């Protein structure tokens, strides 16, 4: 199993699950899965975690910023030059399938190109591209993108949300609770 995880899911993990993990079972499971490359944290997510909620994710999951841990396990995954497996088809989908047509109609070509470029370099798109490449490179493994986003309500943004895009690309999305269920053998008790 290959899992790519977003900032909101890491934040949910830190806020809502780890405070009840008194014996650090969940913490150690997440750490070992990241160390083994089963859960992948990309560079853009680390950047987002630095300024989201005063850096609580990186404070709690401090191993994500430890130089020795990162060097040993080749973390975070560098996505600077990541490309989609079928670039021409993918970029056509960005322009036709991933965009919210009503929002695109309000923009001129220059405005659209600038916003599209920002989107292509966003953490969301890098997560999607990483997942697509894992599907290509590891065809026998299940690939999941963990996000707390839902397909509904796009907040008047130009591009659709992660789950809506992933459904068109046949990438499975799950939330943090579903990921914890998939890890198996982990139980958290509240007393």
Short mmCIF file of C-alpha atoms in Angstrom, two decimals:
data_model
loop_
_atom_site.label_atom_id
_atom_site.label_comp_id
_atom_site.label_asym_id
_atom_site.label_seq_id
_atom_site.Cartn_x
_atom_site.Cartn_y
_atom_site.Cartn_z
CA UNK A 1 0.00 0.00 0.00
CA UNK A 2 1.23 3.50 -0.92
CA UNK A 3 -0.34 6.46 0.83
CA UNK A 4 0.14 10.14 -0.03
CA UNK A 5 -1.12 12.44 2.73
CA UNK A 6 -2.17 16.10 2.74
CA UNK A 7 -1.76 18.85 5.32
CA UNK A 8 -5.35 18.79 6.60
CA UNK A 9 -5.10 15.06 7.30
CA UNK A 10 -1.84 15.46 9.21
CA UNK A 11 -3.44 18.30 11.15
CA UNK A 12 -6.45 16.11 12.00
CA UNK A 13 -4.11 13.31 13.08
CA UNK A 14 -2.23 15.66 15.40
CA UNK A 15 -5.30 17.41 16.80
CA UNK A 16 -7.86 14.64 17.13
CA UNK A 17 -6.04 11.32 17.38
CA UNK A 18 -2.56 11.68 18.83
CA UNK A 19 -3.70 13.43 22.06
CA UNK A 20 -5.44 10.15 22.99
CA UNK A 21 -2.45 8.02 21.96
CA UNK A 22 -0.98 7.85 25.48
CA UNK A 23 1.12 4.77 24.71
CA UNK A 24 2.31 6.30 21.38
CA UNK A 25 1.15 3.26 19.43
CA UNK A 26 -0.41 5.31 16.64
CA UNK A 27 2.50 7.77 16.63
CA UNK A 28 5.04 4.95 16.23
CA UNK A 29 2.93 3.23 13.56
CA UNK A 30 2.72 6.44 11.50
CA UNK A 31 6.43 7.11 11.98
CA UNK A 32 7.42 3.60 10.88
CA UNK A 33 5.10 3.71 7.83
CA UNK A 34 6.65 7.04 6.81
CA UNK A 35 10.15 5.64 7.39
CA UNK A 36 9.37 2.62 5.18
CA UNK A 37 7.88 4.81 2.43
CA UNK A 38 4.37 3.39 2.80
CA UNK A 39 3.06 6.81 3.86
CA UNK A 40 4.63 9.53 1.75
CA UNK A 41 4.97 13.14 2.81
CA UNK A 42 5.92 15.46 -0.03
CA UNK A 43 7.97 18.65 0.19
CA UNK A 44 5.00 20.96 -0.48
CA UNK A 45 3.13 19.47 2.49
CA UNK A 46 6.09 20.07 4.81
CA UNK A 47 6.12 23.69 3.59
CA UNK A 48 2.39 24.05 4.28
CA UNK A 49 2.74 22.45 7.72
CA UNK A 50 5.28 25.12 8.73
CA UNK A 51 2.69 27.89 8.63
CA UNK A 52 -0.54 25.97 9.32
CA UNK A 53 -1.80 26.25 12.92
CA UNK A 54 1.53 27.61 14.16
CA UNK A 55 3.42 24.56 12.93
CA UNK A 56 1.70 22.12 15.31
CA UNK A 57 2.10 19.22 12.87
CA UNK A 58 5.88 19.63 12.67
CA UNK A 59 6.10 20.19 16.43
CA UNK A 60 4.15 17.01 17.19
CA UNK A 61 5.64 14.91 14.39
CA UNK A 62 9.10 16.35 15.01
CA UNK A 63 10.80 13.49 13.15
CA UNK A 64 9.56 15.12 9.91
CA UNK A 65 12.09 17.91 10.44
CA UNK A 66 14.95 15.84 11.87
CA UNK A 67 17.84 15.95 9.41
CA UNK A 68 19.13 12.48 10.24
CA UNK A 69 15.66 10.89 9.92
CA UNK A 70 15.02 12.70 6.62
CA UNK A 71 18.42 11.83 5.19
CA UNK A 72 18.15 8.16 6.17
CA UNK A 73 14.65 7.79 4.74
CA UNK A 74 15.00 10.24 1.82
CA UNK A 75 12.29 12.60 3.07
CA UNK A 76 10.37 14.61 2.15
CA UNK A 77 9.70 13.49 -1.41
CA UNK A 78 10.90 16.19 -3.80
CA UNK A 79 8.14 17.09 -6.26
CA UNK A 80 9.80 20.03 -7.99
CA UNK A 81 10.12 18.23 -11.32
CA UNK A 82 7.30 15.71 -11.08
CA UNK A 83 5.34 15.19 -14.29
CA UNK A 84 2.13 13.34 -15.08
CA UNK A 85 2.49 9.91 -16.75
CA UNK A 86 0.65 11.09 -19.91
CA UNK A 87 1.36 14.84 -20.03
CA UNK A 88 -0.65 15.84 -23.11
CA UNK A 89 -3.78 14.03 -21.95
CA UNK A 90 -3.34 15.29 -18.39
CA UNK A 91 -2.96 18.95 -19.33
CA UNK A 92 -6.04 18.66 -21.55
CA UNK A 93 -7.92 17.31 -18.54
CA UNK A 94 -6.71 20.24 -16.43
CA UNK A 95 -8.17 22.68 -18.96
CA UNK A 96 -11.41 20.77 -19.58
CA UNK A 97 -12.23 18.44 -16.68
CA UNK A 98 -10.59 19.82 -13.54
CA UNK A 99 -11.61 23.45 -14.04
CA UNK A 100 -14.92 24.91 -12.88
CA UNK A 101 -16.31 26.17 -16.18
CA UNK A 102 -18.34 29.01 -14.65
CA UNK A 103 -15.25 30.37 -12.89
CA UNK A 104 -13.07 30.00 -15.99
CA UNK A 105 -15.59 31.98 -18.09
CA UNK A 106 -15.05 34.99 -15.81
CA UNK A 107 -11.34 35.20 -16.61
CA UNK A 108 -9.35 36.34 -19.60
CA UNK A 109 -6.66 34.07 -21.00
CA UNK A 110 -3.79 35.74 -19.11
CA UNK A 111 -5.61 35.53 -15.78
CA UNK A 112 -6.51 31.90 -16.40
CA UNK A 113 -2.93 30.98 -17.34
CA UNK A 114 -1.57 32.61 -14.17
CA UNK A 115 -4.08 30.81 -11.92
CA UNK A 116 -3.52 27.53 -13.76
CA UNK A 117 0.24 27.85 -13.25
CA UNK A 118 -0.29 28.48 -9.52
CA UNK A 119 -2.56 25.43 -9.34
CA UNK A 120 -0.07 23.22 -11.18
CA UNK A 121 2.57 24.16 -8.59
CA UNK A 122 0.26 23.80 -5.59
CA UNK A 123 0.52 21.12 -2.93
CA UNK A 124 -2.85 19.70 -4.07
CA UNK A 125 -1.63 19.12 -7.62
CA UNK A 126 1.72 17.73 -6.43
CA UNK A 127 -0.19 15.22 -4.27
CA UNK A 128 -2.28 14.19 -7.27
CA UNK A 129 0.77 13.87 -9.54
CA UNK A 130 2.63 11.85 -6.91
CA UNK A 131 -0.35 9.49 -6.60
CA UNK A 132 -0.59 9.12 -10.39
CA UNK A 133 3.09 8.27 -10.63
CA UNK A 134 2.81 5.73 -7.81
CA UNK A 135 -0.09 4.08 -9.66
CA UNK A 136 2.12 3.82 -12.75
CA UNK A 137 5.30 2.75 -10.90
CA UNK A 138 3.62 0.32 -8.46
CA UNK A 139 0.75 -1.23 -10.45
CA UNK A 140 0.23 -4.10 -8.01
CA UNK A 141 -0.09 -1.86 -4.93
CA UNK A 142 -3.11 0.07 -3.75
CA UNK A 143 -2.51 3.81 -3.88
CA UNK A 144 -4.47 6.17 -1.64
CA UNK A 145 -4.51 9.93 -1.35
CA UNK A 146 -5.48 10.91 2.19
CA UNK A 147 -7.41 14.17 2.43
CA UNK A 148 -10.12 15.64 4.60
CA UNK A 149 -11.63 17.43 1.59
CA UNK A 150 -14.93 16.35 0.07
CA UNK A 151 -16.15 16.73 -3.50
CA UNK A 152 -18.92 19.14 -2.55
CA UNK A 153 -18.62 22.93 -2.29
CA UNK A 154 -15.73 24.39 -4.20
CA UNK A 155 -15.71 27.79 -2.46
CA UNK A 156 -15.83 29.59 -5.84
CA UNK A 157 -12.33 28.36 -6.71
CA UNK A 158 -11.21 27.93 -10.31
CA UNK A 159 -10.27 24.27 -9.96
CA UNK A 160 -12.17 21.38 -8.43
CA UNK A 161 -11.22 19.85 -5.10
CA UNK A 162 -8.85 16.90 -4.70
CA UNK A 163 -11.54 14.16 -4.44
CA UNK A 164 -13.34 15.40 -7.57
CA UNK A 165 -10.11 15.40 -9.58
CA UNK A 166 -9.01 12.04 -8.16
CA UNK A 167 -12.31 10.39 -9.09
CA UNK A 168 -11.67 11.34 -12.72
CA UNK A 169 -8.14 9.94 -12.53
CA UNK A 170 -9.16 6.72 -10.74
CA UNK A 171 -7.16 7.60 -7.62
CA UNK A 172 -8.72 6.40 -4.37
CA UNK A 173 -9.18 9.09 -1.72
CA UNK A 174 -9.70 8.35 1.96
CA UNK A 175 -9.71 10.46 5.12
CA UNK A 176 -7.42 10.08 8.14
CA UNK A 177 -9.91 7.90 10.02
CA UNK A 178 -10.13 5.49 7.08
CA UNK A 179 -6.32 5.41 6.92
CA UNK A 180 -6.10 4.49 10.61
CA UNK A 181 -8.64 1.71 9.97
CA UNK A 182 -6.50 0.45 7.07
CA UNK A 183 -3.38 0.39 9.22
CA UNK A 184 -4.99 -2.41 11.23
CA UNK A 185 -4.00 -3.58 14.66
CA UNK A 186 -4.19 -0.08 16.12
CA UNK A 187 -6.77 0.71 18.71
CA UNK A 188 -7.14 3.92 20.64
CA UNK A 189 -8.97 3.85 23.94
CA UNK A 190 -10.53 6.86 25.58
CA UNK A 191 -10.87 6.50 29.35
#
